[in-house]
């Protein structure tokens, strides 16, 4: 429980209404109950806010005239996230190793680590302080995991993977599986190319459920600090991803591509191999990038092209049935005129 005044102080917002109002939780507009605070992110949410049972709201300054009680702040979404963390703090795990865990030789770990049931840890694995390993995780030989990282159930970290500090990996991800490397032989078969590199995940990265990041053929596949990867993303061998990127669900990045800093790849984006994506580029949903892009590009379509150009093409494509009908009518008239001339 917290007062409205306490929550406003937490997020550095302005109290509107009774600062002593006691709040028991935070919820969405449609599910909030009396005593809870909710979010009005923009004017579009006003009808739902008027129907909401919430006792207080987090809202931007330009909605002040609607006389909501709550917290006025420039970035209401950020404040909402902070208040969620206040009411639902990160779970703390007791230090210790479950007796069902299988631990290899040369295992090292810092203080405060928690290793859950049925975990497998190979040889020469190193964990920093405060690392949490959930049930069913497989950690192969020579893996290193930095301080305060959390590996959730059924993740597989293949041999030699390097994980930084404060990394969160969601269930079912496979980090460091073999890259897809084959050479065609003279008799038409496919010879596997040994994948002897590794994967390096830098600090403050979050990796979603069932993500696969392939180890490099040689050298490293690299995910830069602060990057956030949604569920069901595939990253090929020897890819280099920069810092603070966003990669949304079902995106695929082919091998040896270099992605700059602060790049956004929207859902189901497809990125060709051996190309470079410049810093601060945005690829819209289902964009298919087949060649390198300079920094600050905003692209969409298949193949990806500047977003404005692609929108014009899409608009024109929507008129094709009408245009085809007009062409058929013109062909008919031309044929009639030719018949008269003949």
Coordinates of C-alpha atoms in Angstrom, one line a residue, residues 44-342:
X44 CA -7.7 8.0 -26.8
X45 CA -8.0 6.3 -23.4
X46 CA -10.4 9.0 -22.0
X47 CA -13.6 7.1 -22.7
X48 CA -12.3 4.0 -20.9
X49 CA -10.9 6.1 -18.1
X50 CA -14.4 7.7 -17.4
X51 CA -15.8 4.2 -17.1
X52 CA -12.9 2.8 -15.0
X53 CA -13.4 2.0 -11.3
X54 CA -9.8 3.2 -10.5
X55 CA -9.4 5.7 -7.7
X56 CA -6.5 7.5 -9.3
X57 CA -4.8 7.8 -12.7
X58 CA -1.4 8.5 -14.1
X59 CA -1.8 11.0 -17.0
X60 CA 0.1 13.5 -19.1
X61 CA -0.1 17.3 -18.5
X62 CA -2.2 18.0 -21.6
X63 CA -5.2 16.0 -20.0
X64 CA -5.3 18.1 -16.8
X65 CA -8.5 19.8 -17.8
X66 CA -10.4 16.6 -17.4
X67 CA -10.0 16.8 -13.6
X68 CA -8.7 13.3 -12.9
X69 CA -7.2 12.7 -9.5
X70 CA -3.8 11.2 -9.6
X71 CA -0.3 11.9 -10.9
X72 CA 0.4 14.4 -13.6
X73 CA 3.7 13.6 -15.4
X74 CA 5.4 14.1 -18.8
X75 CA 6.0 10.4 -19.4
X76 CA 3.0 8.5 -17.9
X77 CA 4.1 5.1 -19.4
X78 CA 7.4 5.3 -17.7
X79 CA 5.7 6.2 -14.4
X80 CA 3.2 3.3 -14.8
X81 CA 6.2 0.9 -15.2
X82 CA 7.9 2.3 -12.1
X83 CA 4.7 2.0 -10.1
X84 CA 4.2 -1.6 -11.3
X85 CA 7.7 -2.4 -10.0
X86 CA 6.8 -0.8 -6.7
X87 CA 3.8 -3.1 -6.2
X88 CA 5.3 -6.1 -7.9
X89 CA 9.0 -6.1 -6.9
X90 CA 11.5 -8.6 -8.4
X91 CA 11.3 -11.9 -6.5
X92 CA 14.3 -12.7 -4.4
X93 CA 15.7 -16.2 -4.3
X94 CA 17.4 -17.9 -1.4
X95 CA 21.1 -18.6 -1.9
X96 CA 21.9 -22.3 -2.5
X97 CA 22.2 -25.2 -4.9
X98 CA 19.3 -27.7 -5.1
X99 CA 20.4 -31.3 -4.3
X100 CA 19.1 -32.5 -7.6
X101 CA 21.3 -30.2 -9.6
X102 CA 24.2 -31.9 -11.5
X103 CA 27.4 -29.9 -11.2
X104 CA 30.6 -30.5 -13.3
X105 CA 34.2 -30.1 -12.3
X106 CA 35.8 -26.7 -11.7
X107 CA 32.5 -25.0 -11.0
X108 CA 32.9 -21.5 -9.6
X109 CA 30.2 -19.1 -8.3
X110 CA 30.0 -15.8 -6.4
X111 CA 27.9 -15.1 -3.3
X112 CA 24.1 -15.1 -3.4
X113 CA 23.6 -17.6 -6.3
X114 CA 20.5 -19.7 -6.5
X115 CA 20.5 -22.9 -8.6
X116 CA 17.1 -24.6 -8.9
X117 CA 16.1 -28.3 -9.3
X118 CA 17.2 -30.5 -12.2
X119 CA 19.8 -28.0 -13.4
X120 CA 22.8 -29.4 -15.4
X121 CA 26.1 -27.5 -15.2
X122 CA 29.1 -28.7 -17.1
X123 CA 32.8 -28.3 -16.4
X124 CA 34.6 -25.1 -15.7
X125 CA 31.4 -23.0 -15.5
X126 CA 31.7 -19.6 -13.8
X127 CA 28.9 -17.6 -12.3
X128 CA 29.1 -14.1 -10.8
X129 CA 27.3 -13.0 -7.7
X130 CA 23.6 -13.1 -7.3
X131 CA 23.0 -15.3 -10.4
X132 CA 19.6 -17.1 -10.5
X133 CA 19.4 -20.4 -12.4
X134 CA 15.8 -21.8 -12.7
X135 CA 14.8 -25.4 -13.0
X136 CA 15.7 -27.5 -16.0
X137 CA 18.4 -25.2 -17.3
X138 CA 21.3 -26.8 -19.2
X139 CA 24.7 -25.0 -19.0
X140 CA 27.4 -26.7 -21.0
X141 CA 31.2 -26.5 -20.5
X142 CA 33.1 -23.2 -20.2
X143 CA 30.1 -21.0 -19.9
X144 CA 30.4 -17.7 -18.0
X145 CA 27.5 -15.8 -16.5
X146 CA 27.9 -12.3 -15.0
X147 CA 26.6 -10.7 -11.8
X148 CA 22.8 -10.6 -11.1
X149 CA 21.8 -12.4 -14.3
X150 CA 18.7 -14.6 -14.4
X151 CA 18.3 -17.7 -16.5
X152 CA 14.7 -18.9 -16.6
X153 CA 13.5 -22.5 -17.0
X154 CA 14.6 -24.8 -19.7
X155 CA 17.1 -22.4 -21.3
X156 CA 20.1 -24.1 -22.9
X157 CA 23.5 -22.3 -22.8
X158 CA 25.8 -24.1 -25.1
X159 CA 29.5 -24.5 -24.5
X160 CA 31.7 -21.4 -24.4
X161 CA 28.8 -18.9 -24.2
X162 CA 29.6 -15.7 -22.4
X163 CA 26.7 -13.9 -20.6
X164 CA 27.2 -10.4 -19.1
X165 CA 25.8 -8.7 -16.0
X166 CA 22.1 -8.2 -15.3
X167 CA 21.1 -10.3 -18.3
X168 CA 17.6 -11.9 -18.3
X169 CA 16.9 -15.0 -20.5
X170 CA 13.3 -16.2 -20.7
X171 CA 12.2 -19.9 -20.9
X172 CA 13.2 -22.1 -23.7
X173 CA 15.9 -19.9 -25.3
X174 CA 18.9 -21.7 -26.9
X175 CA 22.1 -19.7 -26.9
X176 CA 25.1 -21.0 -28.8
X177 CA 23.6 -23.8 -30.8
X178 CA 25.5 -24.6 -34.1
X179 CA 25.3 -22.1 -36.9
X180 CA 23.7 -23.3 -40.1
X181 CA 26.8 -23.9 -42.1
X182 CA 27.1 -26.4 -44.9
X183 CA 29.1 -26.8 -48.1
X184 CA 27.8 -28.7 -51.1
X185 CA 30.0 -31.6 -52.1
X186 CA 30.7 -32.7 -55.7
X187 CA 28.2 -35.5 -55.4
X188 CA 25.4 -33.1 -54.2
X189 CA 25.5 -33.8 -50.5
X190 CA 25.9 -31.2 -47.7
X191 CA 29.1 -31.2 -45.7
X192 CA 28.7 -29.7 -42.2
X193 CA 31.1 -26.8 -41.5
X194 CA 32.3 -27.1 -37.9
X195 CA 31.0 -24.2 -35.7
X196 CA 33.8 -23.6 -33.3
X197 CA 33.1 -20.0 -32.2
X198 CA 30.9 -18.7 -29.4
X199 CA 28.1 -16.3 -28.4
X200 CA 28.8 -13.2 -26.3
X201 CA 25.8 -11.5 -24.7
X202 CA 26.8 -8.1 -23.2
X203 CA 25.3 -6.4 -20.1
X204 CA 21.6 -5.6 -19.5
X205 CA 20.4 -7.7 -22.5
X206 CA 16.9 -9.3 -22.3
X207 CA 16.2 -12.4 -24.4
X208 CA 12.7 -13.7 -24.9
X209 CA 11.3 -17.1 -24.9
X210 CA 12.3 -19.6 -27.6
X211 CA 14.9 -17.3 -29.1
X212 CA 17.8 -19.0 -30.8
X213 CA 21.2 -17.3 -31.2
X214 CA 23.7 -19.4 -33.1
X215 CA 27.4 -19.7 -32.2
X216 CA 29.9 -18.3 -34.7
X217 CA 31.6 -20.5 -37.2
X218 CA 34.8 -18.9 -35.8
X219 CA 35.0 -15.9 -33.6
X220 CA 31.9 -14.5 -32.0
X221 CA 28.2 -13.9 -32.4
X222 CA 27.7 -10.7 -30.4
X223 CA 24.6 -9.1 -28.8
X224 CA 25.4 -5.6 -27.6
X225 CA 24.6 -4.1 -24.2
X226 CA 21.1 -3.0 -23.5
X227 CA 19.5 -4.8 -26.5
X228 CA 16.1 -6.3 -26.0
X229 CA 15.0 -9.4 -28.0
X230 CA 11.4 -10.5 -28.1
X231 CA 10.1 -14.1 -28.3
X232 CA 10.8 -16.4 -31.3
X233 CA 13.7 -14.5 -32.8
X234 CA 16.4 -16.3 -34.8
X235 CA 19.9 -14.8 -35.0
X236 CA 22.4 -16.5 -37.3
X237 CA 26.1 -17.2 -36.8
X238 CA 28.6 -14.4 -36.7
X239 CA 25.9 -11.7 -36.5
X240 CA 27.0 -8.6 -34.6
X241 CA 24.1 -6.7 -33.0
X242 CA 24.8 -3.2 -31.5
X243 CA 23.8 -1.6 -28.3
X244 CA 20.2 -0.8 -27.2
X245 CA 18.5 -2.4 -30.2
X246 CA 14.9 -3.7 -30.2
X247 CA 14.2 -7.0 -32.1
X248 CA 10.5 -7.9 -32.1
X249 CA 8.9 -11.4 -32.3
X250 CA 9.6 -13.7 -35.3
X251 CA 12.4 -11.6 -36.7
X252 CA 15.2 -13.5 -38.5
X253 CA 18.7 -12.3 -39.1
X254 CA 20.9 -14.3 -41.4
X255 CA 24.6 -15.0 -40.8
X256 CA 27.4 -12.4 -40.7
X257 CA 25.2 -9.4 -40.7
X258 CA 26.2 -6.3 -38.7
X259 CA 23.4 -4.4 -37.0
X260 CA 24.3 -0.9 -35.6
X261 CA 23.2 0.7 -32.3
X262 CA 19.6 1.6 -31.5
X263 CA 18.2 -0.3 -34.5
X264 CA 14.5 -1.4 -34.3
X265 CA 13.4 -4.5 -36.2
X266 CA 9.6 -4.8 -36.0
X267 CA 7.8 -8.1 -36.0
X268 CA 8.6 -10.7 -38.7
X269 CA 11.4 -8.6 -40.1
X270 CA 13.8 -10.6 -42.3
X271 CA 17.4 -9.5 -42.6
X272 CA 19.7 -10.9 -45.4
X273 CA 23.1 -12.2 -44.5
X274 CA 26.5 -10.4 -45.0
X275 CA 25.0 -6.9 -45.0
X276 CA 25.2 -3.9 -42.6
X277 CA 22.3 -2.1 -41.0
X278 CA 23.3 1.5 -39.9
X279 CA 22.7 3.0 -36.5
X280 CA 19.2 4.2 -35.6
X281 CA 17.5 2.4 -38.4
X282 CA 13.9 1.3 -38.2
X283 CA 12.6 -1.7 -40.2
X284 CA 8.7 -1.8 -40.1
X285 CA 6.8 -5.0 -39.6
X286 CA 7.5 -7.8 -42.2
X287 CA 10.2 -5.7 -43.8
X288 CA 12.6 -7.8 -45.9
X289 CA 16.0 -6.1 -46.0
X290 CA 18.1 -7.5 -48.8
X291 CA 20.9 -5.0 -49.0
X292 CA 22.8 -2.7 -46.6
X293 CA 21.1 0.3 -45.1
X294 CA 22.8 3.6 -44.1
X295 CA 22.2 5.1 -40.6
X296 CA 18.8 6.6 -39.8
X297 CA 17.0 4.6 -42.5
X298 CA 13.2 4.0 -42.1
X299 CA 12.1 1.2 -44.4
X300 CA 9.3 -1.2 -45.0
X301 CA 8.0 -3.6 -47.6
X302 CA 9.3 -6.6 -49.5
X303 CA 12.0 -5.9 -50.5
X304 CA 12.4 -3.1 -48.0
X305 CA 12.6 0.4 -49.4
X306 CA 12.1 3.9 -47.9
X307 CA 8.9 3.8 -45.9
X308 CA 7.2 6.7 -47.8
X309 CA 8.0 5.1 -51.1
X310 CA 6.6 1.8 -50.0
X311 CA 3.4 3.4 -48.8
X312 CA 2.9 5.0 -52.2
X313 CA 3.4 1.6 -53.8
X314 CA 0.9 -0.1 -51.5
X315 CA -1.6 2.7 -52.2
X316 CA -1.2 2.2 -55.9
X317 CA -1.5 -1.6 -55.6
X318 CA -4.8 -1.1 -53.9
X319 CA -6.1 0.5 -57.1
X320 CA -5.0 -2.3 -59.4
X321 CA -8.4 -3.9 -59.7
X322 CA -10.0 -0.6 -60.8
X323 CA -7.1 0.0 -63.2
X324 CA -7.4 -3.4 -64.8
X325 CA -11.1 -2.8 -65.3
X326 CA -10.3 0.5 -67.0
X327 CA -7.6 -1.1 -69.2
X328 CA -10.1 -3.9 -70.3
X329 CA -12.7 -1.2 -71.2
X330 CA -10.1 0.7 -73.2
X331 CA -8.9 -2.4 -75.0
X332 CA -12.5 -3.1 -76.0
X333 CA -13.0 0.4 -77.3
X334 CA -9.7 0.3 -79.2
X335 CA -10.8 -3.0 -80.8
X336 CA -14.1 -1.5 -81.8
X337 CA -12.4 1.5 -83.3
X338 CA -10.0 -0.7 -85.2
X339 CA -13.0 -2.7 -86.6
X340 CA -14.6 0.4 -87.8
X341 CA -11.4 1.7 -89.5
X342 CA -10.9 -1.7 -91.2

